[in-house]
PDB file of C-alpha atoms in Angstrom:
ATOM      1  CA  UNK L   1      65.965  36.993  91.768  1.00 46.00           C
ATOM      2  CA  UNK L   2      63.206  36.356  94.298  1.00 50.00           C
ATOM      3  CA  UNK L   3      62.395  40.074  94.217  1.00 50.00           C
ATOM      4  CA  UNK L   4      62.114  39.924  90.412  1.00 49.00           C
ATOM      5  CA  UNK L   5      59.786  36.895  90.615  1.00 51.00           C
ATOM      6  CA  UNK L   6      57.709  38.557  93.288  1.00 54.00           C
ATOM      7  CA  UNK L   7      57.322  41.596  91.056  1.00 63.00           C
ATOM      8  CA  UNK L   8      56.294  39.522  87.976  1.00 70.00           C
ATOM      9  CA  UNK L   9      52.827  40.409  86.842  1.00 81.00           C
ATOM     10  CA  UNK L  10      50.500  37.431  86.307  1.00 81.00           C
ATOM     11  CA  UNK L  11      49.360  36.981  82.684  1.00 85.00           C
ATOM     12  CA  UNK L  12      45.821  37.503  81.565  1.00 81.00           C
ATOM     13  CA  UNK L  13      43.929  34.304  80.752  1.00 80.00           C
ATOM     14  CA  UNK L  14      43.105  34.328  77.005  1.00 79.00           C
ATOM     15  CA  UNK L  15      39.903  32.428  77.749  1.00 73.00           C
ATOM     16  CA  UNK L  16      38.226  34.298  80.574  1.00 79.00           C
ATOM     17  CA  UNK L  17      40.262  37.554  80.590  1.00 69.00           C
ATOM     18  CA  UNK L  18      41.181  37.346  84.302  1.00 74.00           C
ATOM     19  CA  UNK L  19      44.690  37.260  85.769  1.00 81.00           C
ATOM     20  CA  UNK L  20      46.252  33.829  86.030  1.00 70.00           C
ATOM     21  CA  UNK L  21      47.710  33.190  89.494  1.00 70.00           C
ATOM     22  CA  UNK L  22      48.397  29.499  88.926  1.00 73.00           C
ATOM     23  CA  UNK L  23      52.074  28.558  88.533  1.00 76.00           C
ATOM     24  CA  UNK L  24      53.780  25.617  86.924  1.00 69.00           C
ATOM     25  CA  UNK L  25      54.890  22.952  89.352  1.00 73.00           C
ATOM     26  CA  UNK L  26      58.148  21.995  87.646  1.00 73.00           C
ATOM     27  CA  UNK L  27      59.261  25.325  86.206  1.00 76.00           C
ATOM     28  CA  UNK L  28      59.071  28.917  87.303  1.00 77.00           C
ATOM     29  CA  UNK L  29      56.455  31.324  86.082  1.00 72.00           C
ATOM     30  CA  UNK L  30      52.741  31.605  85.779  1.00 77.00           C
ATOM     31  CA  UNK L  31      50.662  29.399  83.562  1.00 72.00           C
ATOM     32  CA  UNK L  32      49.439  31.096  80.411  1.00 71.00           C
ATOM     33  CA  UNK L  33      45.794  30.259  81.239  1.00 69.00           C
ATOM     34  CA  UNK L  34      43.707  28.862  84.050  1.00 73.00           C
ATOM     35  CA  UNK L  35      43.654  25.073  84.027  1.00 72.00           C
ATOM     36  CA  UNK L  36      39.868  24.989  83.994  1.00 77.00           C
ATOM     37  CA  UNK L  37      39.749  27.579  81.236  1.00 75.00           C
ATOM     38  CA  UNK L  38      42.330  25.675  79.205  1.00 78.00           C
ATOM     39  CA  UNK L  39      40.323  22.480  79.468  1.00 79.00           C
ATOM     40  CA  UNK L  40      37.170  24.336  78.496  1.00 77.00           C
ATOM     41  CA  UNK L  41      38.969  25.903  75.536  1.00 72.00           C
ATOM     42  CA  UNK L  42      40.325  22.531  74.424  1.00 78.00           C
ATOM     43  CA  UNK L  43      36.835  21.070  74.638  1.00 79.00           C
ATOM     44  CA  UNK L  44      35.445  24.059  72.724  1.00 80.00           C
ATOM     45  CA  UNK L  45      37.979  23.653  69.916  1.00 83.00           C
ATOM     46  CA  UNK L  46      37.263  19.933  69.692  1.00 84.00           C
ATOM     47  CA  UNK L  47      33.562  20.703  69.590  1.00 82.00           C
ATOM     48  CA  UNK L  48      34.125  23.252  66.827  1.00 82.00           C
ATOM     49  CA  UNK L  49      36.218  20.779  64.837  1.00 86.00           C
ATOM     50  CA  UNK L  50      33.564  18.084  65.253  1.00 87.00           C
ATOM     51  CA  UNK L  51      30.853  20.565  64.286  1.00 84.00           C
ATOM     52  CA  UNK L  52      32.872  21.515  61.214  1.00 85.00           C
ATOM     53  CA  UNK L  53      33.252  17.864  60.244  1.00 88.00           C
ATOM     54  CA  UNK L  54      29.489  17.303  60.645  1.00 88.00           C
ATOM     55  CA  UNK L  55      28.689  20.390  58.601  1.00 89.00           C
ATOM     56  CA  UNK L  56      31.038  19.268  55.815  1.00 89.00           C
ATOM     57  CA  UNK L  57      29.552  15.765  55.892  1.00 87.00           C
ATOM     58  CA  UNK L  58      26.008  17.166  55.758  1.00 89.00           C
ATOM     59  CA  UNK L  59      26.969  19.466  52.901  1.00 88.00           C
ATOM     60  CA  UNK L  60      28.482  16.554  50.992  1.00 88.00           C
ATOM     61  CA  UNK L  61      25.364  14.469  51.679  1.00 89.00           C
ATOM     62  CA  UNK L  62      23.075  17.263  50.484  1.00 89.00           C
ATOM     63  CA  UNK L  63      25.209  17.697  47.385  1.00 88.00           C
ATOM     64  CA  UNK L  64      25.097  13.950  46.706  1.00 88.00           C
ATOM     65  CA  UNK L  65      21.324  13.910  47.173  1.00 85.00           C
ATOM     66  CA  UNK L  66      21.013  16.880  44.852  1.00 88.00           C
ATOM     67  CA  UNK L  67      23.101  15.139  42.191  1.00 88.00           C
ATOM     68  CA  UNK L  68      21.028  11.969  42.582  1.00 83.00           C
ATOM     69  CA  UNK L  69      17.811  13.990  42.328  1.00 84.00           C
ATOM     70  CA  UNK L  70      19.038  15.740  39.194  1.00 87.00           C
ATOM     71  CA  UNK L  71      20.068  12.410  37.696  1.00 84.00           C
ATOM     72  CA  UNK L  72      16.677  10.895  38.549  1.00 83.00           C
ATOM     73  CA  UNK L  73      14.821  13.792  36.916  1.00 86.00           C
ATOM     74  CA  UNK L  74      17.078  13.553  33.856  1.00 87.00           C
ATOM     75  CA  UNK L  75      16.409   9.805  33.613  1.00 84.00           C
ATOM     76  CA  UNK L  76      12.648  10.342  33.912  1.00 85.00           C
ATOM     77  CA  UNK L  77      12.737  12.991  31.167  1.00 88.00           C
ATOM     78  CA  UNK L  78      14.885  10.770  28.957  1.00 87.00           C
ATOM     79  CA  UNK L  79      12.517   7.816  29.337  1.00 87.00           C
ATOM     80  CA  UNK L  80       9.478  10.003  28.648  1.00 89.00           C
ATOM     81  CA  UNK L  81      11.114  11.491  25.548  1.00 92.00           C
ATOM     82  CA  UNK L  82      12.204   8.055  24.302  1.00 88.00           C
ATOM     83  CA  UNK L  83       8.709   6.663  24.765  1.00 90.00           C
ATOM     84  CA  UNK L  84       7.222   9.601  22.857  1.00 93.00           C
ATOM     85  CA  UNK L  85       9.698   8.958  20.054  1.00 93.00           C
ATOM     86  CA  UNK L  86       8.910   5.231  20.149  1.00 90.00           C
ATOM     87  CA  UNK L  87       5.182   5.897  19.839  1.00 92.00           C
ATOM     88  CA  UNK L  88       5.757   8.103  16.802  1.00 94.00           C
ATOM     89  CA  UNK L  89       8.116   5.546  15.252  1.00 93.00           C
ATOM     90  CA  UNK L  90       5.669   2.699  15.855  1.00 93.00           C
ATOM     91  CA  UNK L  91       2.847   4.677  14.309  1.00 94.00           C
ATOM     92  CA  UNK L  92       5.010   5.397  11.268  1.00 95.00           C
ATOM     93  CA  UNK L  93       5.915   1.697  11.013  1.00 94.00           C
ATOM     94  CA  UNK L  94       2.254   0.642  11.114  1.00 93.00           C
ATOM     95  CA  UNK L  95       1.435   3.188   8.411  1.00 94.00           C
ATOM     96  CA  UNK L  96       4.320   1.868   6.303  1.00 95.00           C
ATOM     97  CA  UNK L  97       3.024  -1.690   6.677  1.00 95.00           C
ATOM     98  CA  UNK L  98      -0.449  -0.447   5.746  1.00 94.00           C
ATOM     99  CA  UNK L  99       0.845   0.788   2.394  1.00 94.00           C
ATOM    100  CA  UNK L 100       2.956  -2.337   1.881  1.00 95.00           C
ATOM    101  CA  UNK L 101      -0.230  -4.383   2.057  1.00 95.00           C
ATOM    102  CA  UNK L 102      -2.033  -2.063  -0.331  1.00 93.00           C
ATOM    103  CA  UNK L 103       0.907  -2.245  -2.728  1.00 95.00           C
ATOM    104  CA  UNK L 104       0.845  -6.052  -2.669  1.00 96.00           C
ATOM    105  CA  UNK L 105      -2.905  -6.001  -3.330  1.00 94.00           C
ATOM    106  CA  UNK L 106      -2.143  -3.934  -6.413  1.00 92.00           C
ATOM    107  CA  UNK L 107       0.603  -6.343  -7.508  1.00 94.00           C
ATOM    108  CA  UNK L 108      -1.746  -9.309  -7.275  1.00 93.00           C
ATOM    109  CA  UNK L 109      -4.376  -7.454  -9.264  1.00 89.00           C
ATOM    110  CA  UNK L 110      -2.326  -5.579 -11.862  1.00 90.00           C
ATOM    111  CA  UNK L 111       0.888  -7.562 -12.380  1.00 92.00           C
ATOM    112  CA  UNK L 112       0.131 -11.105 -11.168  1.00 94.00           C
ATOM    113  CA  UNK L 113       2.761 -12.750 -13.357  1.00 96.00           C
ATOM    114  CA  UNK L 114       5.498 -10.673 -11.732  1.00 96.00           C
ATOM    115  CA  UNK L 115       4.443 -12.170  -8.433  1.00 97.00           C
ATOM    116  CA  UNK L 116       4.196 -15.681  -9.893  1.00 97.00           C
ATOM    117  CA  UNK L 117       7.706 -15.308 -11.333  1.00 96.00           C
ATOM    118  CA  UNK L 118       8.977 -14.059  -7.977  1.00 97.00           C
ATOM    119  CA  UNK L 119      12.132 -12.656  -9.530  1.00 95.00           C
ATOM    120  CA  UNK L 120      11.676  -8.914  -9.178  1.00 96.00           C
ATOM    121  CA  UNK L 121      13.759  -7.855  -6.202  1.00 96.00           C
ATOM    122  CA  UNK L 122      11.265  -5.301  -4.966  1.00 96.00           C
ATOM    123  CA  UNK L 123       8.408  -7.826  -5.096  1.00 97.00           C
ATOM    124  CA  UNK L 124      10.459 -10.428  -3.219  1.00 98.00           C
ATOM    125  CA  UNK L 125      11.433  -7.803  -0.617  1.00 97.00           C
ATOM    126  CA  UNK L 126       7.823  -6.690  -0.320  1.00 98.00           C
ATOM    127  CA  UNK L 127       6.613 -10.251   0.222  1.00 98.00           C
ATOM    128  CA  UNK L 128       9.251 -10.838   2.886  1.00 97.00           C
ATOM    129  CA  UNK L 129       8.269  -7.619   4.627  1.00 97.00           C
ATOM    130  CA  UNK L 130       4.651  -8.757   4.743  1.00 97.00           C
ATOM    131  CA  UNK L 131       5.411 -12.345   5.723  1.00 97.00           C
ATOM    132  CA  UNK L 132       3.877 -15.606   4.563  1.00 97.00           C
ATOM    133  CA  UNK L 133       0.840 -15.321   6.836  1.00 97.00           C
ATOM    134  CA  UNK L 134      -0.029 -11.863   5.556  1.00 97.00           C
ATOM    135  CA  UNK L 135       0.644 -12.864   1.943  1.00 98.00           C
ATOM    136  CA  UNK L 136      -1.632 -15.859   2.307  1.00 97.00           C
ATOM    137  CA  UNK L 137      -4.399 -13.715   3.777  1.00 96.00           C
ATOM    138  CA  UNK L 138      -4.162 -11.191   0.925  1.00 96.00           C
ATOM    139  CA  UNK L 139      -4.235 -14.034  -1.604  1.00 96.00           C
ATOM    140  CA  UNK L 140      -7.291 -15.588   0.036  1.00 94.00           C
ATOM    141  CA  UNK L 141      -9.229 -12.332   0.123  1.00 92.00           C
ATOM    142  CA  UNK L 142      -8.363 -11.391  -3.457  1.00 89.00           C
ATOM    143  CA  UNK L 143      -9.318 -14.808  -4.802  1.00 89.00           C
ATOM    144  CA  UNK L 144      -5.758 -15.601  -5.895  1.00 93.00           C
ATOM    145  CA  UNK L 145      -5.673 -18.880  -7.816  1.00 93.00           C
ATOM    146  CA  UNK L 146      -2.117 -18.912  -9.135  1.00 94.00           C
ATOM    147  CA  UNK L 147       0.958 -20.395  -7.528  1.00 96.00           C
ATOM    148  CA  UNK L 148       2.143 -18.984  -4.237  1.00 97.00           C
ATOM    149  CA  UNK L 149       5.918 -18.817  -4.738  1.00 97.00           C
ATOM    150  CA  UNK L 150       6.515 -17.001  -1.458  1.00 97.00           C
ATOM    151  CA  UNK L 151       5.803 -20.287   0.311  1.00 97.00           C
ATOM    152  CA  UNK L 152       8.993 -21.683  -1.248  1.00 97.00           C
ATOM    153  CA  UNK L 153      11.106 -18.691  -0.208  1.00 97.00           C
ATOM    154  CA  UNK L 154      13.447 -19.840   2.614  1.00 96.00           C
ATOM    155  CA  UNK L 155      14.050 -16.245   3.654  1.00 96.00           C
ATOM    156  CA  UNK L 156      10.451 -15.281   4.287  1.00 97.00           C
ATOM    157  CA  UNK L 157       9.128 -15.453   7.810  1.00 95.00           C
ATOM    158  CA  UNK L 158       5.595 -16.074   8.902  1.00 95.00           C
ATOM    159  CA  UNK L 159       5.203 -12.671  10.593  1.00 92.00           C
ATOM    160  CA  UNK L 160       7.136 -10.416   8.244  1.00 91.00           C
ATOM    161  CA  UNK L 161      10.006  -8.093   9.086  1.00 92.00           C
ATOM    162  CA  UNK L 162       8.243  -5.188  10.794  1.00 90.00           C
ATOM    163  CA  UNK L 163       8.737  -4.962  14.542  1.00 89.00           C
ATOM    164  CA  UNK L 164       7.360  -2.469  16.964  1.00 89.00           C
ATOM    165  CA  UNK L 165       9.787  -0.970  19.445  1.00 86.00           C
ATOM    166  CA  UNK L 166       8.714  -1.586  23.016  1.00 84.00           C
ATOM    167  CA  UNK L 167       8.467   1.455  25.281  1.00 84.00           C
ATOM    168  CA  UNK L 168      10.448   1.442  28.491  1.00 82.00           C
ATOM    169  CA  UNK L 169       8.473   1.211  31.737  1.00 81.00           C
ATOM    170  CA  UNK L 170       7.396   4.589  33.036  1.00 78.00           C
ATOM    171  CA  UNK L 171       9.222   5.788  36.117  1.00 81.00           C
ATOM    172  CA  UNK L 172       7.235   6.776  39.188  1.00 73.00           C
ATOM    173  CA  UNK L 173       8.489   9.070  41.969  1.00 69.00           C
ATOM    174  CA  UNK L 174      10.559   6.310  43.584  1.00 70.00           C
ATOM    175  CA  UNK L 175      10.764   3.794  40.738  1.00 69.00           C
ATOM    176  CA  UNK L 176      14.067   5.182  39.445  1.00 66.00           C
ATOM    177  CA  UNK L 177      15.851   3.315  42.236  1.00 71.00           C
ATOM    178  CA  UNK L 178      17.099   0.130  40.615  1.00 69.00           C
ATOM    179  CA  UNK L 179      15.750   1.132  37.175  1.00 72.00           C
ATOM    180  CA  UNK L 180      17.768  -0.701  34.510  1.00 69.00           C
ATOM    181  CA  UNK L 181      15.662  -0.603  31.345  1.00 70.00           C
ATOM    182  CA  UNK L 182      17.963   2.087  29.938  1.00 66.00           C
ATOM    183  CA  UNK L 183      20.999  -0.125  30.580  1.00 68.00           C
ATOM    184  CA  UNK L 184      20.052  -3.732  29.925  1.00 66.00           C
ATOM    185  CA  UNK L 185      17.767  -2.922  26.951  1.00 60.00           C
ATOM    186  CA  UNK L 186      15.524  -5.792  27.929  1.00 57.00           C
ATOM    187  CA  UNK L 187      12.270  -5.716  26.022  1.00 55.00           C
ATOM    188  CA  UNK L 188      13.392  -2.996  23.635  1.00 59.00           C
ATOM    189  CA  UNK L 189      12.386  -5.178  20.711  1.00 64.00           C
ATOM    190  CA  UNK L 190       8.632  -5.207  20.733  1.00 72.00           C
ATOM    191  CA  UNK L 191       6.227  -7.597  19.160  1.00 82.00           C
ATOM    192  CA  UNK L 192       5.861  -8.139  15.439  1.00 87.00           C
ATOM    193  CA  UNK L 193       3.095  -6.263  13.690  1.00 90.00           C
ATOM    194  CA  UNK L 194       0.172  -8.595  13.067  1.00 93.00           C
ATOM    195  CA  UNK L 195       0.042  -8.408   9.277  1.00 95.00           C
ATOM    196  CA  UNK L 196      -2.991 -10.705   9.026  1.00 96.00           C
ATOM    197  CA  UNK L 197      -4.928  -8.401  11.306  1.00 94.00           C
ATOM    198  CA  UNK L 198      -3.760  -5.419   9.281  1.00 94.00           C
ATOM    199  CA  UNK L 199      -4.907  -7.071   6.033  1.00 95.00           C
ATOM    200  CA  UNK L 200      -8.334  -7.742   7.571  1.00 93.00           C
ATOM    201  CA  UNK L 201      -8.534  -4.156   8.743  1.00 91.00           C
ATOM    202  CA  UNK L 202      -7.849  -2.863   5.231  1.00 90.00           C
ATOM    203  CA  UNK L 203     -10.369  -5.299   3.727  1.00 90.00           C
ATOM    204  CA  UNK L 204     -13.038  -4.144   6.198  1.00 87.00           C
ATOM    205  CA  UNK L 205     -12.137  -0.543   5.534  1.00 84.00           C
ATOM    206  CA  UNK L 206     -12.643  -1.030   1.820  1.00 83.00           C
ATOM    207  CA  UNK L 207     -15.815  -3.124   2.090  1.00 80.00           C
ATOM    208  CA  UNK L 208     -17.574  -1.717   5.134  1.00 77.00           C
ATOM    209  CA  UNK L 209     -15.911   1.609   5.830  1.00 59.00           C
ATOM    210  CA  UNK L 210     -15.350   4.833   3.966  1.00 59.00           C
ATOM    211  CA  UNK L 211     -14.144   3.019   0.841  1.00 55.00           C
ATOM    212  CA  UNK L 212     -17.028   0.527   0.600  1.00 53.00           C
ATOM    213  CA  UNK L 213     -18.338   2.078  -2.641  1.00 55.00           C
ATOM    214  CA  UNK L 214     -15.058   1.187  -4.351  1.00 56.00           C
ATOM    215  CA  UNK L 215     -13.443  -2.120  -3.454  1.00 56.00           C
ATOM    216  CA  UNK L 216     -10.323  -1.174  -5.322  1.00 60.00           C
ATOM    217  CA  UNK L 217      -8.141  -4.072  -6.419  1.00 63.00           C
ATOM    218  CA  UNK L 218      -9.433  -6.687  -4.022  1.00 69.00           C
ATOM    219  CA  UNK L 219     -11.579  -8.753  -6.335  1.00 55.00           C
ATOM    220  CA  UNK L 220      -9.965 -10.656  -9.225  1.00 48.00           C
ATOM    221  CA  UNK L 221     -13.307 -11.933 -10.463  1.00 46.00           C
ATOM    222  CA  UNK L 222     -13.934 -11.393 -14.166  1.00 40.00           C
ATOM    223  CA  UNK L 223     -10.316 -10.400 -14.613  1.00 43.00           C
ATOM    224  CA  UNK L 224      -7.694 -12.220 -16.591  1.00 41.00           C
ATOM    225  CA  UNK L 225      -4.740 -12.456 -14.214  1.00 37.00           C
ATOM    226  CA  UNK L 226      -2.497 -13.150 -17.159  1.00 36.00           C
TER     227      UNK L 226
END
């Protein structure tokens, strides 16, 4: 048995490739690797595992940052597109109010008794859209001397029904952090259109602008409103 052990060839260390002459203390035979090499290999494997964990964490972080960046760019584009749409919608609303005023000027001039009667649904709706302040301004500028039944309408407001839609705040390079305008909808409802100012603008347009040669239906002088 001793002869067999003495003839046993030492194994080759899988780490350094040299023969292993170290033996186990509590059992016969050579160790499979040098103790120093084994410790180095254990440390190397731990280092590789730790490096792998760091690489996976960095990859996940880069992926998260990429997703956040894509989301931020998508939010910026969405806000820009919404604001462009809002500007077009607001312009269309102002133009609609412009023609509402012109239509009411025509009603006061051409069919005053329909307005005095205040029973035609479309006239009532038109007056409510313009609001009592705007209606009063039109009446003053046209020289209206009949009753003003819209003042007795409990459903007419002073400013009218038209509202501009407020744009969302623009987003700068870092402003998307904590941006909530798309979620809380605060300030989405913009200010009311100033119908009195719009009436004055139309009056000035007709009297001092391109239409000054033809005042249209503004003046009721020398006309029989009945």
